[in-house]
Amino acid sequence: MTAIPFNRPYTTGREAALMADAVARGHLSGDGFYTREASRMLAEICGVPFALLTTSCTHALEMTALLLDLQPGDEVIMPSFTFVSTANAFALRGARPVFVDIKHGTHNIDESLIEQAITDRTKAIVVVHYAGVACEMDEILAIADRHGVPVIEDNAHGLGATYRGRALGSIGAMATLSFHETKNIQCGEGGALLVSDPQLHERAEVIREKGTNRSRFFRGQVDKYTWVDIGSSYLPSDLLAAFLTAQLEAFDDIQQQRMSVWETYATSLASWASDSGFGLPSPPQHTQHPAHLFWALAPDLEQRQRFIAHMAGAHIKTVFHYVPLHDSPIGRRFAGDISLPVTESVSQRLVRLPVYAGIHSDDVGKVVERALSFR
Ligand SMILES: *Cc1c(COP(=O)(O)O)cnc(C)c1O
């Protein structure tokens, strides 16, 4: 019996040809032809004027921390139920992540708990659109406006998703994307920073190019380039941008393939789930999600672990996440001894099923069949 992996990075078949073309063009460092192509396509999908390709979503988040001029002692509000990079990017600048609980249903930050976490040291609110299902952005932006604090969208899951018709990534002051091989659109390792404000965008270009005004130089706007700000090297090689361009050309097909897997799970597992006490996703009406991941919520930890073992018995790999950041060795240093009940409960009970473009429909059928036999 062949195993069904949890994820297999999908390729369209065009990646190698576009990378060969990048080689033939003779520009292999960052900001070549394919960087412009991929950035243009991303800006269009996200409904923003500019997208800056980066080497990862982690690095794009680090850029937001630099753009905010964070100082030691500053605070950044975020969920604990997220990937470490959401917190690391700000911790690296000496800022303190302030963890807020999530909500049942979407597993997004609980907007009703944000305001009480704001202090005079709060410098940003970072939201994570979990599974690409939008956070309650109207409420969150209203809180942020009342306190004059910018909102950053960690949109690693939500490329192509919408909130009340608006593309995720276009709503906060800044947003980040990931093209890690586990994400919908991928180039192995990669990411992007989205900033709509022209001045912030200009500074982001500088920070991304080692703190120099090299981008302006190449556009002929200055006659030599020099060190004008702090920065680092956050731009990917044009070879990776060529790979990413091939993926973005197939964006609609990739999203549709994933959605069909997602819908099959949602439909086929619905009555089993209600009979066996498992929860399934049911995204709010005003959101459109991109089928980034499909989760089931077991009644308790013991049943979650039994479910994973049951699936493994048919060589089907299922996984769980996230280990709550507030309950990690470094997280505790920032958060102290706090309890976030929903985060802790979801983290112990959530399991993810295989969702990827290119998964064979027979394999999707096997996943369903095996899950249905769990008692
Ligand atoms: C994947 C992910 C990241 C990190 O992305 P990289 O491109 O691997 O750096 C950050 N935040 C969230 C929520 C993620 O899922």
Short mmCIF file of C-alpha atoms and ligand atoms in Angstrom, two decimals:
data_model
loop_
_atom_site.label_atom_id
_atom_site.label_comp_id
_atom_site.label_asym_id
_atom_site.label_seq_id
_atom_site.Cartn_x
_atom_site.Cartn_y
_atom_site.Cartn_z
CA MET A 1 0.00 0.00 0.00
CA THR A 2 1.47 3.35 -0.99
CA ALA A 3 1.55 5.98 1.68
CA ILE A 4 -0.40 9.23 1.41
CA PRO A 5 1.86 12.05 2.59
CA PHE A 6 0.51 15.05 4.47
CA ASN A 7 1.84 17.42 1.82
CA ARG A 8 3.58 17.12 -1.51
CA PRO A 9 4.85 20.36 -3.07
CA TYR A 10 2.97 20.83 -6.33
CA THR A 11 4.72 21.87 -9.51
CA THR A 12 3.00 22.94 -12.71
CA GLY A 13 5.67 21.64 -15.12
CA ARG A 14 6.59 25.19 -16.25
CA GLU A 15 9.00 25.99 -13.40
CA ALA A 16 12.16 24.57 -15.01
CA ALA A 17 11.48 26.31 -18.35
CA LEU A 18 11.07 29.71 -16.71
CA MET A 19 14.17 29.16 -14.57
CA ALA A 20 16.13 28.28 -17.73
CA ASP A 21 14.83 31.48 -19.27
CA ALA A 22 16.01 33.44 -16.23
CA VAL A 23 19.47 31.92 -16.73
CA ALA A 24 19.41 32.85 -20.42
CA ARG A 25 18.48 36.43 -19.50
CA GLY A 26 21.73 36.61 -17.55
CA HIS A 27 20.30 38.24 -14.41
CA LEU A 28 20.38 35.83 -11.47
CA SER A 29 20.42 38.16 -8.48
CA GLY A 30 17.27 39.81 -7.17
CA ASP A 31 14.94 42.25 -8.89
CA GLY A 32 15.28 40.91 -12.44
CA PHE A 33 12.61 40.22 -15.06
CA TYR A 34 10.85 37.45 -13.13
CA THR A 35 10.81 39.36 -9.86
CA ARG A 36 8.86 42.05 -11.70
CA GLU A 37 6.54 39.45 -13.24
CA ALA A 38 5.79 37.69 -9.96
CA SER A 39 5.39 40.97 -8.04
CA ARG A 40 2.94 42.31 -10.61
CA MET A 41 0.82 39.13 -10.44
CA LEU A 42 0.84 39.16 -6.65
CA ALA A 43 -0.16 42.81 -6.45
CA GLU A 44 -3.07 42.05 -8.77
CA ILE A 45 -4.28 39.03 -6.77
CA CYS A 46 -4.04 40.98 -3.51
CA GLY A 47 -5.46 44.23 -4.83
CA VAL A 48 -2.48 46.31 -3.68
CA PRO A 49 -0.28 48.73 -5.64
CA PHE A 50 3.01 46.99 -4.77
CA ALA A 51 4.31 43.61 -3.68
CA LEU A 52 7.95 43.13 -2.68
CA LEU A 53 9.27 39.59 -3.02
CA THR A 54 11.28 38.41 -0.03
CA THR A 55 13.25 35.31 0.87
CA SER A 56 10.50 34.15 3.26
CA CYS A 57 7.41 35.24 5.15
CA THR A 58 9.63 35.25 8.23
CA HIS A 59 11.85 37.87 6.56
CA ALA A 60 8.85 39.89 5.40
CA LEU A 61 7.67 39.96 9.04
CA GLU A 62 11.15 41.08 10.12
CA MET A 63 10.87 43.90 7.60
CA THR A 64 7.58 45.04 9.15
CA ALA A 65 9.35 45.16 12.53
CA LEU A 66 12.11 47.34 11.02
CA LEU A 67 9.54 49.58 9.32
CA LEU A 68 7.81 50.09 12.67
CA ASP A 69 11.12 51.24 14.24
CA LEU A 70 10.49 48.95 17.19
CA GLN A 71 12.53 49.56 20.33
CA PRO A 72 13.25 47.25 23.26
CA GLY A 73 10.24 47.31 25.58
CA ASP A 74 7.70 47.91 22.82
CA GLU A 75 4.76 45.51 22.69
CA VAL A 76 3.15 43.76 19.76
CA ILE A 77 -0.24 42.05 20.14
CA MET A 78 -0.69 38.72 18.35
CA PRO A 79 -2.27 35.30 18.75
CA SER A 80 -0.34 32.54 20.51
CA PHE A 81 -1.87 30.00 18.13
CA THR A 82 0.53 30.68 15.23
CA PHE A 83 3.89 29.81 13.74
CA VAL A 84 6.98 30.99 15.65
CA SER A 85 7.94 33.53 12.97
CA THR A 86 4.97 35.74 13.83
CA ALA A 87 6.55 36.36 17.25
CA ASN A 88 10.25 36.00 16.42
CA ALA A 89 10.27 38.86 13.93
CA PHE A 90 9.34 41.32 16.69
CA ALA A 91 11.26 39.61 19.49
CA LEU A 92 14.42 40.03 17.37
CA ARG A 93 13.98 43.82 17.64
CA GLY A 94 13.66 43.54 21.41
CA ALA A 95 9.89 43.94 21.39
CA ARG A 96 7.62 41.83 23.58
CA PRO A 97 4.97 39.67 21.96
CA VAL A 98 1.70 40.02 23.89
CA PHE A 99 -0.37 36.89 23.30
CA VAL A 100 -4.15 37.06 22.98
CA ASP A 101 -6.48 34.06 22.89
CA ILE A 102 -8.25 32.82 19.76
CA LYS A 103 -11.93 32.05 19.14
CA HIS A 104 -13.64 28.74 18.66
CA GLY A 105 -14.86 28.32 15.09
CA THR A 106 -12.21 30.15 13.07
CA HIS A 107 -9.23 29.82 15.47
CA ASN A 108 -8.49 33.48 14.73
CA ILE A 109 -7.48 36.08 17.31
CA ASP A 110 -10.48 36.96 19.50
CA GLU A 111 -11.17 40.60 18.61
CA SER A 112 -13.11 41.09 21.84
CA LEU A 113 -9.89 40.52 23.85
CA ILE A 114 -7.61 42.87 21.91
CA GLU A 115 -8.50 46.22 23.45
CA GLN A 116 -7.77 45.11 27.02
CA ALA A 117 -4.27 44.02 25.90
CA ILE A 118 -3.37 47.47 24.55
CA THR A 119 -1.01 49.59 26.64
CA ASP A 120 0.92 52.79 25.90
CA ARG A 121 3.79 50.58 24.70
CA THR A 122 1.68 48.75 22.06
CA LYS A 123 3.20 49.39 18.63
CA ALA A 124 1.23 46.98 16.42
CA ILE A 125 -1.54 44.39 16.26
CA VAL A 126 -0.57 41.35 14.20
CA VAL A 127 -3.42 39.20 12.94
CA VAL A 128 -3.05 35.73 11.43
CA HIS A 129 -5.83 34.70 9.06
CA TYR A 130 -5.84 31.08 10.20
CA ALA A 131 -6.44 28.64 7.31
CA GLY A 132 -6.91 31.74 5.15
CA VAL A 133 -10.23 32.51 6.86
CA ALA A 134 -10.30 36.24 7.55
CA CYS A 135 -10.10 37.70 11.05
CA GLU A 136 -12.88 40.16 11.97
CA MET A 137 -11.09 43.06 10.31
CA ASP A 138 -13.76 45.79 10.69
CA GLU A 139 -13.77 45.36 14.48
CA ILE A 140 -9.97 45.03 14.65
CA LEU A 141 -9.34 48.11 12.49
CA ALA A 142 -11.77 50.11 14.64
CA ILE A 143 -9.86 49.17 17.80
CA ALA A 144 -6.53 49.91 16.10
CA ASP A 145 -7.77 53.32 14.91
CA ARG A 146 -9.01 54.25 18.39
CA HIS A 147 -5.50 53.67 19.73
CA GLY A 148 -3.50 54.82 16.69
CA VAL A 149 -1.83 51.42 16.30
CA PRO A 150 -1.16 49.81 12.88
CA VAL A 151 -2.49 46.38 11.96
CA ILE A 152 -0.22 43.87 10.25
CA GLU A 153 -1.68 40.85 8.46
CA ASP A 154 0.36 37.66 8.64
CA ASN A 155 -1.31 36.31 5.53
CA ALA A 156 0.86 33.22 5.08
CA HIS A 157 -2.29 31.10 4.69
CA GLY A 158 -4.60 33.46 2.87
CA LEU A 159 -3.35 34.31 -0.63
CA GLY A 160 -6.48 34.74 -2.78
CA ALA A 161 -8.88 34.86 0.17
CA THR A 162 -11.30 37.69 0.91
CA TYR A 163 -13.03 39.48 3.78
CA ARG A 164 -16.31 41.18 2.81
CA GLY A 165 -15.07 41.14 -0.78
CA ARG A 166 -11.66 42.67 0.00
CA ALA A 167 -8.50 40.65 -0.63
CA LEU A 168 -6.63 39.57 2.49
CA GLY A 169 -3.30 41.35 2.52
CA SER A 170 -4.84 44.63 1.35
CA ILE A 171 -6.60 45.54 4.60
CA GLY A 172 -3.90 46.24 7.22
CA ALA A 173 -1.06 48.77 6.99
CA MET A 174 1.26 45.94 5.93
CA ALA A 175 0.88 42.26 5.11
CA THR A 176 3.13 39.30 4.55
CA LEU A 177 2.88 36.17 2.37
CA SER A 178 4.71 32.84 2.39
CA PHE A 179 5.81 30.71 -0.55
CA HIS A 180 7.24 27.92 1.58
CA GLU A 181 6.64 24.53 -0.05
CA THR A 182 3.79 23.83 2.39
CA LYS A 183 1.78 26.85 1.20
CA ASN A 184 -0.71 27.08 -1.71
CA ILE A 185 1.74 28.85 -4.04
CA GLN A 186 5.36 27.98 -3.44
CA CYS A 187 8.95 28.31 -4.58
CA GLY A 188 10.56 26.14 -1.90
CA GLU A 189 11.35 29.09 0.35
CA GLY A 190 9.98 32.55 -0.36
CA GLY A 191 7.65 35.29 0.72
CA ALA A 192 6.41 38.80 0.05
CA LEU A 193 5.73 42.06 1.83
CA LEU A 194 2.68 44.08 0.84
CA VAL A 195 2.62 47.79 1.69
CA SER A 196 0.18 50.19 0.13
CA ASP A 197 1.48 53.48 1.51
CA PRO A 198 3.97 54.91 -1.05
CA GLN A 199 6.35 56.32 1.59
CA LEU A 200 6.39 53.09 3.57
CA HIS A 201 6.91 51.20 0.33
CA GLU A 202 9.90 53.36 -0.58
CA ARG A 203 11.46 52.70 2.83
CA ALA A 204 10.69 48.96 2.50
CA GLU A 205 12.63 48.90 -0.79
CA VAL A 206 15.64 50.40 0.99
CA ILE A 207 15.47 48.02 3.97
CA ARG A 208 15.21 45.05 1.59
CA GLU A 209 18.32 46.20 -0.33
CA LYS A 210 20.80 46.31 2.58
CA GLY A 211 19.68 49.78 3.63
CA THR A 212 20.71 51.31 0.30
CA ASN A 213 18.79 53.31 -2.28
CA ARG A 214 19.85 50.86 -5.00
CA SER A 215 16.29 50.52 -6.35
CA ARG A 216 16.06 54.27 -6.95
CA PHE A 217 19.50 54.16 -8.60
CA PHE A 218 18.35 51.46 -11.04
CA ARG A 219 15.28 53.51 -11.87
CA GLY A 220 17.56 56.46 -12.62
CA GLN A 221 16.12 58.52 -9.74
CA VAL A 222 19.52 59.07 -8.08
CA ASP A 223 22.94 59.08 -9.77
CA LYS A 224 24.74 56.89 -7.24
CA TYR A 225 23.54 54.61 -4.53
CA THR A 226 24.55 54.69 -0.92
CA TRP A 227 23.74 53.60 2.62
CA VAL A 228 20.65 55.53 3.70
CA ASP A 229 18.93 53.39 6.39
CA ILE A 230 19.43 50.20 8.36
CA GLY A 231 18.52 47.10 6.38
CA SER A 232 19.45 43.63 5.29
CA SER A 233 19.31 41.41 2.22
CA TYR A 234 15.72 40.25 1.91
CA LEU A 235 15.40 39.86 -1.87
CA PRO A 236 15.30 36.43 -3.51
CA SER A 237 17.29 35.41 -6.58
CA ASP A 238 15.47 35.93 -9.89
CA LEU A 239 15.73 32.13 -10.34
CA LEU A 240 13.30 31.62 -7.47
CA ALA A 241 11.11 34.40 -8.82
CA ALA A 242 10.97 32.50 -12.14
CA PHE A 243 9.82 29.37 -10.29
CA LEU A 244 7.23 31.45 -8.45
CA THR A 245 6.03 33.04 -11.71
CA ALA A 246 5.25 29.57 -13.11
CA GLN A 247 3.20 28.85 -9.99
CA LEU A 248 1.34 32.16 -10.15
CA GLU A 249 0.48 31.58 -13.82
CA ALA A 250 -1.40 28.47 -12.60
CA PHE A 251 -2.92 30.24 -9.58
CA ASP A 252 -6.59 29.64 -10.44
CA ASP A 253 -6.00 25.97 -11.27
CA ILE A 254 -4.03 25.36 -8.05
CA GLN A 255 -6.68 27.04 -5.90
CA GLN A 256 -9.46 25.06 -7.62
CA GLN A 257 -7.66 21.77 -7.13
CA ARG A 258 -7.25 22.46 -3.42
CA MET A 259 -10.84 23.64 -3.08
CA SER A 260 -12.15 20.44 -4.61
CA VAL A 261 -10.22 18.37 -2.01
CA TRP A 262 -11.44 20.66 0.78
CA GLU A 263 -15.08 20.43 -0.36
CA THR A 264 -14.88 16.65 -0.62
CA TYR A 265 -13.69 16.39 2.98
CA ALA A 266 -16.29 18.90 4.22
CA THR A 267 -19.19 17.12 2.50
CA SER A 268 -18.16 13.52 3.05
CA LEU A 269 -17.18 13.90 6.70
CA ALA A 270 -20.04 16.12 7.91
CA SER A 271 -22.38 13.50 9.38
CA TRP A 272 -19.52 11.32 10.68
CA ALA A 273 -18.15 14.39 12.46
CA SER A 274 -21.41 15.30 14.15
CA ASP A 275 -21.98 11.68 15.20
CA SER A 276 -18.50 11.28 16.66
CA GLY A 277 -18.22 14.68 18.31
CA PHE A 278 -15.59 16.10 15.93
CA GLY A 279 -15.80 19.73 14.84
CA LEU A 280 -15.24 20.72 11.20
CA PRO A 281 -14.51 24.15 9.69
CA SER A 282 -17.45 26.31 8.76
CA PRO A 283 -16.04 29.64 7.55
CA PRO A 284 -18.27 32.71 8.13
CA GLN A 285 -20.47 33.83 5.21
CA HIS A 286 -18.58 37.10 4.77
CA THR A 287 -15.26 35.35 4.16
CA GLN A 288 -13.94 33.39 1.20
CA HIS A 289 -11.11 31.05 2.05
CA PRO A 290 -8.39 29.61 -0.24
CA ALA A 291 -8.54 25.95 0.90
CA HIS A 292 -5.15 26.28 2.54
CA LEU A 293 -5.80 23.60 5.13
CA PHE A 294 -8.56 21.30 6.33
CA TRP A 295 -8.85 20.66 10.05
CA ALA A 296 -10.98 18.52 12.30
CA LEU A 297 -11.33 19.19 16.03
CA ALA A 298 -11.45 16.03 18.16
CA PRO A 299 -13.46 15.99 21.40
CA ASP A 300 -10.22 15.66 23.40
CA LEU A 301 -6.48 15.02 23.17
CA GLU A 302 -6.83 11.27 23.62
CA GLN A 303 -9.21 10.95 20.66
CA ARG A 304 -7.03 13.26 18.52
CA GLN A 305 -4.02 11.02 19.13
CA ARG A 306 -6.11 7.89 18.43
CA PHE A 307 -7.36 9.46 15.19
CA ILE A 308 -3.79 10.22 14.01
CA ALA A 309 -2.76 6.63 14.83
CA HIS A 310 -5.88 5.28 13.09
CA MET A 311 -5.05 7.21 9.89
CA ALA A 312 -1.39 6.12 10.13
CA GLY A 313 -2.67 2.53 10.24
CA ALA A 314 -3.72 3.06 6.59
CA HIS A 315 -0.43 4.86 5.81
CA ILE A 316 -2.15 8.24 5.79
CA LYS A 317 -0.15 11.05 7.36
CA THR A 318 -2.12 13.59 9.39
CA VAL A 319 -0.54 16.25 11.59
CA PHE A 320 -1.39 18.72 14.32
CA HIS A 321 -0.28 22.27 15.15
CA TYR A 322 0.40 24.80 16.72
CA VAL A 323 2.22 24.31 19.99
CA PRO A 324 0.99 27.51 21.72
CA LEU A 325 3.72 30.13 21.73
CA HIS A 326 2.84 31.39 25.22
CA ASP A 327 3.45 27.88 26.51
CA SER A 328 6.88 27.42 24.85
CA PRO A 329 10.23 27.93 26.62
CA ILE A 330 10.87 31.33 24.97
CA GLY A 331 7.22 32.35 24.94
CA ARG A 332 6.97 31.91 28.70
CA ARG A 333 9.89 34.31 29.10
CA PHE A 334 7.77 37.02 27.43
CA ALA A 335 4.31 36.06 28.60
CA GLY A 336 4.97 34.78 32.10
CA ASP A 337 2.58 32.23 33.45
CA ILE A 338 -0.62 33.00 31.53
CA SER A 339 -3.44 30.78 30.43
CA LEU A 340 -5.20 31.09 27.08
CA PRO A 341 -7.92 28.45 27.34
CA VAL A 342 -9.17 28.32 23.75
CA THR A 343 -5.63 28.25 22.31
CA GLU A 344 -4.66 25.44 24.69
CA SER A 345 -7.79 23.43 23.97
CA VAL A 346 -7.61 23.78 20.16
CA SER A 347 -3.90 23.00 20.13
CA GLN A 348 -4.56 19.68 21.86
CA ARG A 349 -7.56 18.69 19.75
CA LEU A 350 -6.84 19.85 16.19
CA VAL A 351 -5.76 17.50 13.41
CA ARG A 352 -5.10 18.38 9.75
CA LEU A 353 -5.88 16.18 6.75
CA PRO A 354 -3.76 16.08 3.55
CA VAL A 355 -4.69 18.95 1.19
CA TYR A 356 -2.57 19.72 -1.85
CA ALA A 357 -2.87 20.34 -5.56
CA GLY A 358 -1.94 17.18 -7.41
CA ILE A 359 -3.31 14.77 -4.79
CA HIS A 360 -4.94 11.83 -6.59
CA SER A 361 -8.72 11.69 -6.21
CA ASP A 362 -8.38 8.01 -5.21
CA ASP A 363 -6.19 9.16 -2.33
CA VAL A 364 -8.77 11.73 -1.24
CA GLY A 365 -11.30 8.89 -1.28
CA LYS A 366 -9.02 6.74 0.87
CA VAL A 367 -8.58 9.53 3.41
CA VAL A 368 -12.36 9.93 3.65
CA GLU A 369 -13.01 6.20 3.87
CA ARG A 370 -10.42 5.71 6.59
CA ALA A 371 -11.66 8.69 8.62
CA LEU A 372 -15.24 7.38 8.42
CA SER A 373 -14.11 4.10 10.00
CA PHE A 374 -12.76 5.90 13.11
CA ARG A 375 -14.77 5.14 16.22
C1 LIG B 1 4.40 29.45 7.10
C2 LIG B 1 4.10 30.55 8.04
C3 LIG B 1 5.03 31.57 8.33
C4 LIG B 1 6.46 31.51 7.88
O1 LIG B 1 6.63 31.42 6.51
P1 LIG B 1 8.09 31.21 5.91
O2 LIG B 1 7.89 31.64 4.47
O3 LIG B 1 8.39 29.75 6.03
O4 LIG B 1 9.03 32.06 6.63
C5 LIG B 1 4.64 32.63 9.13
N1 LIG B 1 3.41 32.69 9.65
C6 LIG B 1 2.49 31.73 9.42
C7 LIG B 1 1.13 31.86 10.02
C8 LIG B 1 2.82 30.61 8.63
O5 LIG B 1 1.92 29.65 8.43
#
